[in-house]
């Protein structure tokens, strides 16, 4: 063993010891969190890793930044071979991966070609951060320096790899070894070195050491930087919610007699996965760039929520692990006296969230912001009784009238008078239960939608019933507002009613009801086949059960995607199909549509809260709708309809632009 090998082994062992220490430290912090089983369906989890982490599917939604990241990621994957080869040469200098034969050819040629792509991509990333100042990448001076430092390290690692390859060719008199294919290095080497150059072996050794030292330093720097995601992204994608459980909220165990509090006040109340989300945030800002609250001047930034979780974890977890109490020294006492909610994340931020899921949709590493936000709201409501005063009457009405508004529950089916619609109590044998929802039952504007849809079903001879006064609010509003106690009560009572009647198929015009009936009710024993009215209308038209007129009553229509219909449940096409079937109707899309649709501002209980910070979300969305020059804004959700109608009024366009539900547009256009 030469002196070079000896020095290398000392450096290598020290670096590895440090890496192991840091990884163990970070894992031990996660153990402070609550238990959560994320080990089911390993096959699907592996598929997610292949598609989202290795295929970079979410990043590629942004073609420029996605392609840059894709090239850096895959360049690095291939460079791992070069790194492994260099590291093994530290133990035994003549080592080479040439024994892999033709695979070695593939490794060497891709290193040569991808090396250039990585250099270009790193320079492009530096340009975007330092020259263009892409808004979503602006994360303060420290964050920027952190990113620039990492990018420079990557650059040095790749340049030193090229240096080694070019010098090694000169050492070999410009002859490539068997199976070695390095067209670029082979072309450059003679330009920089003469044959039998005495400088080449020295340059090789210098580049080799630079390469090794930077690779080991890079690995050890990661746990202390926001680039921890390099290590945690793949596990985070692996442990992310599977498709059939995505966009679910956890069921809170309210019967736990030992629970001192409910929801999340500090990191020890988060699950280990929520803490891993904090580690994994790359601070790329995609979530905040898509967030309707952040876009309209509210304090909320989903990126900050994740960064705060990470900061608080790193600050508090070591003290919890060491078993230190508030009686310790002043510094520890100050840390333990703080809380994640209030000291890092303010209630003002939490109440600004519309639970629209745009952040979750955009996050390339599958972070679940809405879970954490609602968990923190749960603590504010259930443990601290700290919520905006506007919610007092909402919770009260839900308890006494089973609807968020001050209507009498006995009037719930008044809209159906004279329509010859049977209730389940009168005859439970219909094909569908039409779940009307609170807005559909009580709101005078949305009652018209309820009647329009019921009329369509009657014209198509769909055999349906309603629950009438037995229907209660589905619990969505209470649940998203953090009042899990009230939400669970409503869901359980509704499930009991539905199961007593043996209901199998439900149709509803409200996406919030749809989402609750289909997903939330499952947690309480309600398993139903649920359809949104846009799906049933599309089916009725496809099957010829409804016959359209020859000419449309309206020309240009733009469709606003409800978050709970689109992003939550993937229903984008059904409403568009129905509109597209109407002859002469031109459907025009807003700038942000389908899974990138911009929220109306009413979800997550925001419908019942004042919006005093920044500009109004519904006004921002309406502005986008007006830019299409459509004469009608179509929606498929009662909350969206209210928000867009108010938005149109804010632009003083109520006489020119109509806001209609798709059922109304279809009803106008059938024979
Ligand atoms: S769910 Fe919507 S409003 Fe809430 S943080 Fe995410 S993007 Fe913002
Ligand atoms: S949460 Fe996801 S999208 Fe938001 S900054 Fe972090 S990594 Fe980017």
CSV table of C-alpha atoms in Angstrom, one decimal, residues 213-402:
chain,number,residue,atom,x,y,z
A,213,UNK,CA,-12.3,15.4,-1.6
A,214,UNK,CA,-15.2,17.2,-3.2
A,215,UNK,CA,-17.4,14.1,-3.4
A,216,UNK,CA,-16.8,13.3,0.3
A,217,UNK,CA,-17.3,16.9,1.3
A,218,UNK,CA,-20.5,17.1,-0.8
A,219,UNK,CA,-21.9,14.1,1.0
A,220,UNK,CA,-21.1,15.5,4.4
A,221,UNK,CA,-22.4,19.0,3.6
A,222,UNK,CA,-25.8,17.6,2.5
A,223,UNK,CA,-27.2,16.9,6.0
A,224,UNK,CA,-26.5,20.5,7.0
A,225,UNK,CA,-28.0,22.1,3.9
A,226,UNK,CA,-31.3,22.4,2.2
A,227,UNK,CA,-29.9,19.9,-0.3
A,228,UNK,CA,-30.6,17.2,2.2
A,229,UNK,CA,-33.3,16.4,-0.3
A,230,UNK,CA,-30.5,14.6,-2.4
A,231,UNK,CA,-30.6,12.0,0.4
A,232,UNK,CA,-34.2,12.2,1.5
A,233,UNK,CA,-36.2,12.6,-1.8
A,234,UNK,CA,-36.2,9.0,-2.8
A,235,UNK,CA,-37.3,7.8,0.6
A,236,UNK,CA,-39.9,10.6,0.7
A,237,UNK,CA,-41.4,9.5,-2.6
A,238,UNK,CA,-41.3,5.9,-1.5
A,239,UNK,CA,-43.3,6.7,1.7
A,240,UNK,CA,-45.7,9.2,0.0
A,241,UNK,CA,-49.4,8.5,0.0
A,242,UNK,CA,-50.5,5.9,-2.6
A,243,UNK,CA,-52.9,7.0,-5.3
A,244,UNK,CA,-56.0,5.6,-3.7
A,245,UNK,CA,-55.2,7.4,-0.4
A,246,UNK,CA,-53.8,10.6,-1.9
A,247,UNK,CA,-55.7,13.8,-0.8
A,248,UNK,CA,-57.1,12.0,2.3
A,249,UNK,CA,-57.0,13.5,5.7
A,250,UNK,CA,-56.0,11.3,8.7
A,251,UNK,CA,-58.8,10.2,11.0
A,252,UNK,CA,-58.1,11.6,14.4
A,253,UNK,CA,-58.6,9.2,17.3
A,254,UNK,CA,-60.9,11.3,19.5
A,255,UNK,CA,-61.5,8.5,21.9
A,256,UNK,CA,-57.9,8.4,23.1
A,257,UNK,CA,-58.3,8.9,26.8
A,258,UNK,CA,-54.6,9.5,27.3
A,259,UNK,CA,-54.4,12.3,24.7
A,260,UNK,CA,-53.4,15.6,26.3
A,261,UNK,CA,-54.1,17.5,23.1
A,262,UNK,CA,-55.4,16.9,19.6
A,263,UNK,CA,-53.7,17.9,16.3
A,264,UNK,CA,-50.3,19.4,15.9
A,265,UNK,CA,-48.9,22.1,18.2
A,266,UNK,CA,-45.2,21.1,17.9
A,267,UNK,CA,-42.9,18.6,16.1
A,268,UNK,CA,-43.6,15.7,18.5
A,269,UNK,CA,-47.2,15.7,17.4
A,270,UNK,CA,-46.2,15.4,13.7
A,271,UNK,CA,-45.9,12.0,12.3
A,272,UNK,CA,-42.3,10.9,11.3
A,273,UNK,CA,-43.4,11.2,7.6
A,274,UNK,CA,-44.5,14.8,8.1
A,275,UNK,CA,-41.0,15.5,9.6
A,276,UNK,CA,-39.4,13.7,6.7
A,277,UNK,CA,-41.4,16.1,4.4
A,278,UNK,CA,-39.7,18.9,6.2
A,279,UNK,CA,-36.2,17.4,5.6
A,280,UNK,CA,-37.1,16.8,1.9
A,281,UNK,CA,-38.2,20.3,0.9
A,282,UNK,CA,-35.7,21.5,-1.6
A,283,UNK,CA,-37.1,25.1,-1.3
A,284,UNK,CA,-37.7,25.1,-5.0
A,285,UNK,CA,-40.8,27.3,-4.5
A,286,UNK,CA,-43.0,25.4,-6.9
A,287,UNK,CA,-45.7,25.1,-4.2
A,288,UNK,CA,-45.7,28.7,-3.3
A,289,UNK,CA,-45.7,29.8,-6.9
A,290,UNK,CA,-48.9,27.9,-7.4
A,291,UNK,CA,-50.5,28.8,-4.0
A,292,UNK,CA,-53.6,31.0,-4.4
A,293,UNK,CA,-53.1,32.5,-1.0
A,294,UNK,CA,-49.4,33.4,-1.6
A,295,UNK,CA,-50.3,34.6,-5.1
A,296,UNK,CA,-52.8,37.1,-3.7
A,297,UNK,CA,-50.6,38.6,-1.0
A,298,UNK,CA,-51.4,36.4,2.0
A,299,UNK,CA,-48.8,35.5,4.6
A,300,UNK,CA,-49.1,31.8,3.8
A,301,UNK,CA,-46.3,30.1,1.9
A,302,UNK,CA,-46.5,26.3,1.7
A,303,UNK,CA,-42.7,26.3,1.2
A,304,UNK,CA,-42.2,28.2,4.5
A,305,UNK,CA,-44.4,25.7,6.3
A,306,UNK,CA,-42.1,22.9,5.3
A,307,UNK,CA,-38.9,24.9,6.0
A,308,UNK,CA,-40.3,25.8,9.5
A,309,UNK,CA,-41.0,22.2,10.2
A,310,UNK,CA,-37.4,21.3,9.4
A,311,UNK,CA,-36.0,24.2,11.4
A,312,UNK,CA,-38.1,23.3,14.4
A,313,UNK,CA,-37.2,19.6,14.1
A,314,UNK,CA,-33.5,20.3,14.0
A,315,UNK,CA,-33.8,22.7,17.0
A,316,UNK,CA,-36.1,20.8,19.3
A,317,UNK,CA,-35.6,17.1,18.5
A,318,UNK,CA,-32.1,16.8,20.0
A,319,UNK,CA,-33.4,18.1,23.3
A,320,UNK,CA,-36.3,15.7,23.3
A,321,UNK,CA,-34.0,12.8,22.6
A,322,UNK,CA,-31.7,13.9,25.4
A,323,UNK,CA,-34.7,14.0,27.7
A,324,UNK,CA,-34.1,17.6,28.6
A,325,UNK,CA,-36.9,19.5,30.3
A,326,UNK,CA,-37.7,23.1,30.6
A,327,UNK,CA,-35.6,23.2,33.9
A,328,UNK,CA,-32.4,22.9,31.9
A,329,UNK,CA,-30.1,25.8,31.0
A,330,UNK,CA,-31.5,29.1,29.7
A,331,UNK,CA,-30.9,28.3,26.0
A,332,UNK,CA,-32.6,24.9,26.2
A,333,UNK,CA,-35.4,26.4,28.2
A,334,UNK,CA,-36.0,29.0,25.6
A,335,UNK,CA,-36.2,26.4,22.9
A,336,UNK,CA,-38.6,24.2,24.8
A,337,UNK,CA,-40.9,27.0,25.6
A,338,UNK,CA,-41.4,27.7,22.0
A,339,UNK,CA,-43.9,25.9,19.7
A,340,UNK,CA,-44.1,25.1,16.0
A,341,UNK,CA,-47.5,26.8,15.9
A,342,UNK,CA,-47.3,30.5,17.0
A,343,UNK,CA,-43.5,30.8,17.2
A,344,UNK,CA,-42.7,29.5,13.7
A,345,UNK,CA,-46.0,29.2,11.9
A,346,UNK,CA,-48.7,31.7,12.8
A,347,UNK,CA,-52.5,30.9,12.9
A,348,UNK,CA,-52.9,33.7,10.3
A,349,UNK,CA,-50.9,31.6,7.8
A,350,UNK,CA,-52.8,28.4,8.7
A,351,UNK,CA,-56.3,30.0,8.3
A,352,UNK,CA,-55.3,31.4,4.8
A,353,UNK,CA,-55.1,27.9,3.3
A,354,UNK,CA,-58.0,27.0,0.9
A,355,UNK,CA,-56.8,23.3,1.0
A,356,UNK,CA,-56.8,23.5,-2.9
A,357,UNK,CA,-53.9,21.0,-3.2
A,358,UNK,CA,-52.0,23.1,-5.8
A,359,UNK,CA,-49.0,22.8,-3.5
A,360,UNK,CA,-49.2,19.1,-3.2
A,361,UNK,CA,-49.8,18.7,-7.0
A,362,UNK,CA,-46.7,20.8,-7.9
A,363,UNK,CA,-44.3,19.4,-5.3
A,364,UNK,CA,-41.7,17.3,-7.2
A,365,UNK,CA,-40.9,15.3,-4.1
A,366,UNK,CA,-44.4,14.4,-3.0
A,367,UNK,CA,-44.6,16.6,0.1
A,368,UNK,CA,-48.1,16.6,1.8
A,369,UNK,CA,-48.6,20.2,2.9
A,370,UNK,CA,-52.4,20.1,3.4
A,371,UNK,CA,-52.2,17.3,6.0
A,372,UNK,CA,-49.8,19.3,8.2
A,373,UNK,CA,-51.8,22.5,7.8
A,374,UNK,CA,-55.1,20.8,8.8
A,375,UNK,CA,-53.4,19.0,11.7
A,376,UNK,CA,-52.2,22.4,13.0
A,377,UNK,CA,-55.7,23.8,12.5
A,378,UNK,CA,-57.1,20.8,14.5
A,379,UNK,CA,-54.9,21.8,17.4
A,380,UNK,CA,-56.0,25.4,17.3
A,381,UNK,CA,-59.7,24.4,17.3
A,382,UNK,CA,-59.8,21.3,19.4
A,383,UNK,CA,-57.1,22.1,22.0
A,384,UNK,CA,-56.7,25.8,22.1
A,385,UNK,CA,-60.2,26.9,21.0
A,386,UNK,CA,-58.5,29.5,19.0
A,387,UNK,CA,-60.2,30.2,15.7
A,388,UNK,CA,-61.5,33.2,13.8
A,389,UNK,CA,-64.7,34.6,15.3
A,390,UNK,CA,-66.6,34.2,12.0
A,391,UNK,CA,-66.5,30.4,12.7
A,392,UNK,CA,-68.5,30.6,15.9
A,393,UNK,CA,-71.9,30.7,14.1
A,394,UNK,CA,-70.7,28.2,11.5
A,395,UNK,CA,-69.9,25.6,14.1
A,396,UNK,CA,-73.1,26.4,16.0
A,397,UNK,CA,-75.2,26.1,12.9
A,398,UNK,CA,-73.6,22.8,12.0
A,399,UNK,CA,-74.4,21.5,15.5
A,400,UNK,CA,-78.0,22.6,15.6
A,401,UNK,CA,-79.1,23.0,11.9
A,402,UNK,CA,-76.7,20.4,10.4
